[in-house]
Amino acid sequence: MEENEVVKPKGVWEMLRWLVYEPELLKSYSDSIKDWKSRFRALLSPMGLIALISISVYLAFGIIIAGFDLPSYFPKQFKPELQEVWHGSFFEKWLAYCSTTFKKYLIDIIIYLAVGIVVGLTGGLAIGLAYGLAFGLAFGLAVSLVYGFAQGLAFGLAYGFAVGLAYGLVVSLVFGLAVGLAYSLVYGLTFGLAFFINWIIFDYRLYSYTWYSVKCILGKYSLVKNPHLHDGVIGFPIWGMAEQFQKEAFEDPEKGTEFTGFLFTSRRILQYPLAYQIRLASTAGHWRKNRLDPFAIKNYPFPSIEYSSMMVKDEWVFFQTSRTEKLFSPPNPDWYTQLESTRTHLSDFEQESNVQIRVRYFRTFREELNKLYDLALRQPPEWNEYFVKALELWKKSAADKLRDLELEAAAEEPIAANIYRGGEKLKPEDKELFLGRADLRDAFKKRVVTAVQMPLFFVQGQRRVGKSSLIAFLPSFLDRGFTVVSFDMQEHPGLTLRALLQKLRERIHSVVLGQNAPETPLPDDWAGAWQAFREELDGIASAREARIVLAIDEYEELQKILQTNPEQGGALLGAMRSWSQSQNRVVFLFAGADFFSELKSPNWAEYFVQAERLYVDYLGHDDSLALINLVGLKYPAELLERMYRETQGHPCLLQKICREIVTIANKEGRESRAIVEADYEEALRRVLLMPDDGVVNIFWQQFCENRGLKDTIRQILRGETPTDEKALLVLEDHRFIVRDAAGVRMRVPLFELWLRRYQVT
């Protein structure tokens, strides 16, 4: 069956069963019938059945009245004309009952069933059938009873049954009061009391609740066999069901997930607390079965619990009255944040191939796992038990895994731990590798902490020099009053502006609030999408009383989006500038290799004249030597100076070379920690002297190709005076070349070595 296909009742009895047990199915079926003729045909058969039921009740009560000779014992409760003919045998009395009451009964039942059909045509099948059933039972029970208690009781029971199916308590009280005013106090109070009692019984299904609870206590129910599967209006938690089903879902999470999906899609909000408890136990069960697997947390995430879905709101048709009741205790906000941090650190470990870095990353993950476990202990007791159990197993497995990793690292790298990176973005776990950025840290922190109006920052520098790493370390620079939301444009190519803002929105909600973004879509037009995004971001920052740093890496990809519509793109940049200058809660930070002035249509330099520029350059002499000596290998002083001179402190080149030197030092059979010139030469051959070295080839094939600089580079390498002064200025502004008394040369000798080998003829 298709997802949106409406289920149709198989017959009249099933339609009436839906009225009692599956009101949502009946409502969906009713809503699917658009024209009045089809709705009339749908009502006709069940109303006929209701008429037969009413006649049967009428005749049965006549037999009871005649059999117990009730008019003789309770004369005031029956019509005088019935008293006059009430004599003779049982059969004669029954005929007297029928002859006295049947004509009025028949007229009334036809009229009120017709009213039920009219109500059904205008208000829906459920309301029409409920009224039809109410009138049918009422007249079947009470048409012969005229006075006081008995008729009030009969009508009250019948109406209580029907309204219990359709409305609620307020309606019952008002009906009782109205009837009391219209007829008599005794009649009204009796009617209201009977109505209220029957409403309680049928609205909350007390006639079946006790039976359900007994069977549950006896262990007769399971996730695949229980009353929720066929009864859609269970009003109270069934004794022991939540605990029993949580245990089963923890052991068999697939069944638990399937059952909760059914509850969320096919049952009322009153079943949501049970659904959440079982889904949480199912999630914990998946984690138990997939220990130390980051995909377990990703594929079976902790359910995002919206506050509105933890509240029950009942509204009645005749009165705009509602009650709101909290049904479920959500986790505290730190839970989502810590959960994402734990998953991210485990994912970082899984993606790393360097054994020493894997050990370090796994230790950090284990620390985050312990924090998550401590948080689990403090979560609401109705659901935290199974996460505590699952995370205890994770902790045990993590301890065993760390011991194996340390043994593996000691066996593979007996001389020195190879902690160097080969061009990857540094993470906070790599803090010993993050050197030489104190000036940038201090400049950013001083400016952003003291600003009355938030400046826009521009982090500029060559590729592979550490811009992304700087963004990754921003949280450690700033105090707890700041939250850094980073977004790498290269990881999301080909987005539209609306899709980009949606991705940013999701990232902000995940990092700042620890939850999913609302499903409300952003407008299609750029101005409307930005306005909605800005208002939501402003609200989040204001509510959290925190400043948000929105760091967009590789911002040139954003320019590609704006170039698809330069006019709207310019308007968007203007709106961003205006908002940035009018508030002090959100900081924009763009990072890239291109200057603002190099981006045209729209021209960024026109909009962000006062942007704060942070230039990320190569490492200095002392920081370069500190990086080389980080793992305790013994380098000759001459070799240290040569390495700095030939790399000029280029961080990516140094990391790649040092990583390869450590690999050489750890090779089988080597015992000395001393490094010689031959080791350095071999490392250069392995990491640099190849066509796709990952550093210089990017400069040549991307930077030079896109800007038409290759001929100028060739002239420099041939020792000629370059003829294109504009090209020289671009190379100099981006700090790839140096001018001195001897002329123009490449700033990094290893760049020149690679270029002469592969590109200059």
CSV table of N, CA and C in Angstrom, one decimal, residues 526 555-573 595-607:
chain,number,residue,atom,x,y,z
A,526,TRP,N,16.2,34.7,-2.6
A,526,TRP,CA,17.4,34.9,-1.8
A,526,TRP,C,17.1,35.8,-0.6
A,555,TYR,N,35.5,30.1,1.3
A,555,TYR,CA,34.4,31.0,0.9
A,555,TYR,C,34.3,31.3,-0.6
A,556,GLU,N,35.3,31.0,-1.3
A,556,GLU,CA,35.3,31.1,-2.8
A,556,GLU,C,34.1,30.3,-3.4
A,557,GLU,N,33.8,29.2,-2.7
A,557,GLU,CA,32.6,28.4,-3.2
A,557,GLU,C,31.3,29.2,-3.1
A,558,LEU,N,31.2,30.0,-2.0
A,558,LEU,CA,30.0,30.8,-1.9
A,558,LEU,C,29.9,31.9,-3.0
A,559,GLN,N,31.1,32.4,-3.4
A,559,GLN,CA,31.1,33.3,-4.5
A,559,GLN,C,30.6,32.7,-5.8
A,560,LYS,N,30.9,31.4,-6.0
A,560,LYS,CA,30.3,30.7,-7.2
A,560,LYS,C,28.8,30.7,-7.2
A,561,ILE,N,28.2,30.6,-6.0
A,561,ILE,CA,26.8,30.6,-5.9
A,561,ILE,C,26.3,32.0,-6.2
A,562,LEU,N,26.9,33.0,-5.6
A,562,LEU,CA,26.5,34.4,-5.8
A,562,LEU,C,26.6,34.9,-7.3
A,563,GLN,N,27.6,34.3,-8.0
A,563,GLN,CA,27.8,34.7,-9.4
A,563,GLN,C,26.7,34.2,-10.3
A,564,THR,N,25.9,33.3,-9.9
A,564,THR,CA,24.7,32.8,-10.7
A,564,THR,C,23.7,33.9,-10.8
A,565,ASN,N,23.7,34.8,-9.9
A,565,ASN,CA,22.8,36.0,-9.9
A,565,ASN,C,23.4,37.2,-9.2
A,566,PRO,N,24.3,37.9,-9.9
A,566,PRO,CA,25.1,38.9,-9.3
A,566,PRO,C,24.3,40.0,-8.6
A,567,GLU,N,23.2,40.3,-9.2
A,567,GLU,CA,22.4,41.4,-8.6
A,567,GLU,C,21.8,41.0,-7.2
A,568,GLN,N,21.2,39.8,-7.1
A,568,GLN,CA,20.8,39.3,-5.8
A,568,GLN,C,22.0,39.0,-4.9
A,569,GLY,N,23.1,38.5,-5.5
A,569,GLY,CA,24.3,38.3,-4.7
A,569,GLY,C,24.8,39.5,-4.0
A,570,GLY,N,24.8,40.6,-4.8
A,570,GLY,CA,25.2,41.9,-4.2
A,570,GLY,C,24.3,42.4,-3.1
A,571,ALA,N,23.0,42.2,-3.3
A,571,ALA,CA,22.0,42.6,-2.3
A,571,ALA,C,22.2,41.7,-1.0
A,572,LEU,N,22.5,40.4,-1.2
A,572,LEU,CA,22.7,39.6,-0.1
A,572,LEU,C,23.9,40.0,0.7
A,573,LEU,N,25.1,40.3,0.0
A,573,LEU,CA,26.3,40.8,0.8
A,573,LEU,C,26.0,42.1,1.5
A,595,PHE,N,41.7,37.2,-2.1
A,595,PHE,CA,41.4,38.4,-1.5
A,595,PHE,C,40.0,38.8,-1.9
A,596,PHE,N,39.3,39.6,-1.1
A,596,PHE,CA,38.0,40.1,-1.4
A,596,PHE,C,38.0,40.8,-2.7
A,597,SER,N,39.1,41.6,-3.0
A,597,SER,CA,39.1,42.4,-4.2
A,597,SER,C,39.2,41.5,-5.5
A,598,GLU,N,39.6,40.2,-5.3
A,598,GLU,CA,39.7,39.3,-6.5
A,598,GLU,C,38.4,38.7,-6.8
A,599,LEU,N,37.4,38.9,-6.0
A,599,LEU,CA,36.1,38.3,-6.3
A,599,LEU,C,35.2,39.3,-6.9
A,600,LYS,N,34.7,39.1,-8.1
A,600,LYS,CA,33.9,40.1,-8.9
A,600,LYS,C,32.5,39.5,-9.1
A,601,SER,N,31.6,40.4,-9.4
A,601,SER,CA,30.2,40.0,-9.7
A,601,SER,C,29.5,39.0,-8.8
A,602,PRO,N,29.3,39.4,-7.6
A,602,PRO,CA,29.5,40.7,-7.0
A,602,PRO,C,30.9,40.9,-6.4
A,603,ASN,N,31.2,42.2,-6.2
A,603,ASN,CA,32.6,42.6,-5.7
A,603,ASN,C,32.5,42.7,-4.2
A,604,TRP,N,33.2,41.7,-3.6
A,604,TRP,CA,33.1,41.6,-2.1
A,604,TRP,C,33.8,42.9,-1.5
A,605,ALA,N,34.8,43.4,-2.1
A,605,ALA,CA,35.6,44.5,-1.5
A,605,ALA,C,34.7,45.7,-1.4
A,606,GLU,N,33.7,45.9,-2.2
A,606,GLU,CA,32.8,47.0,-2.1
A,606,GLU,C,31.9,46.9,-0.8
A,607,TYR,N,31.6,45.8,-0.4
A,607,TYR,CA,30.7,45.6,0.7
A,607,TYR,C,31.4,45.4,2.1
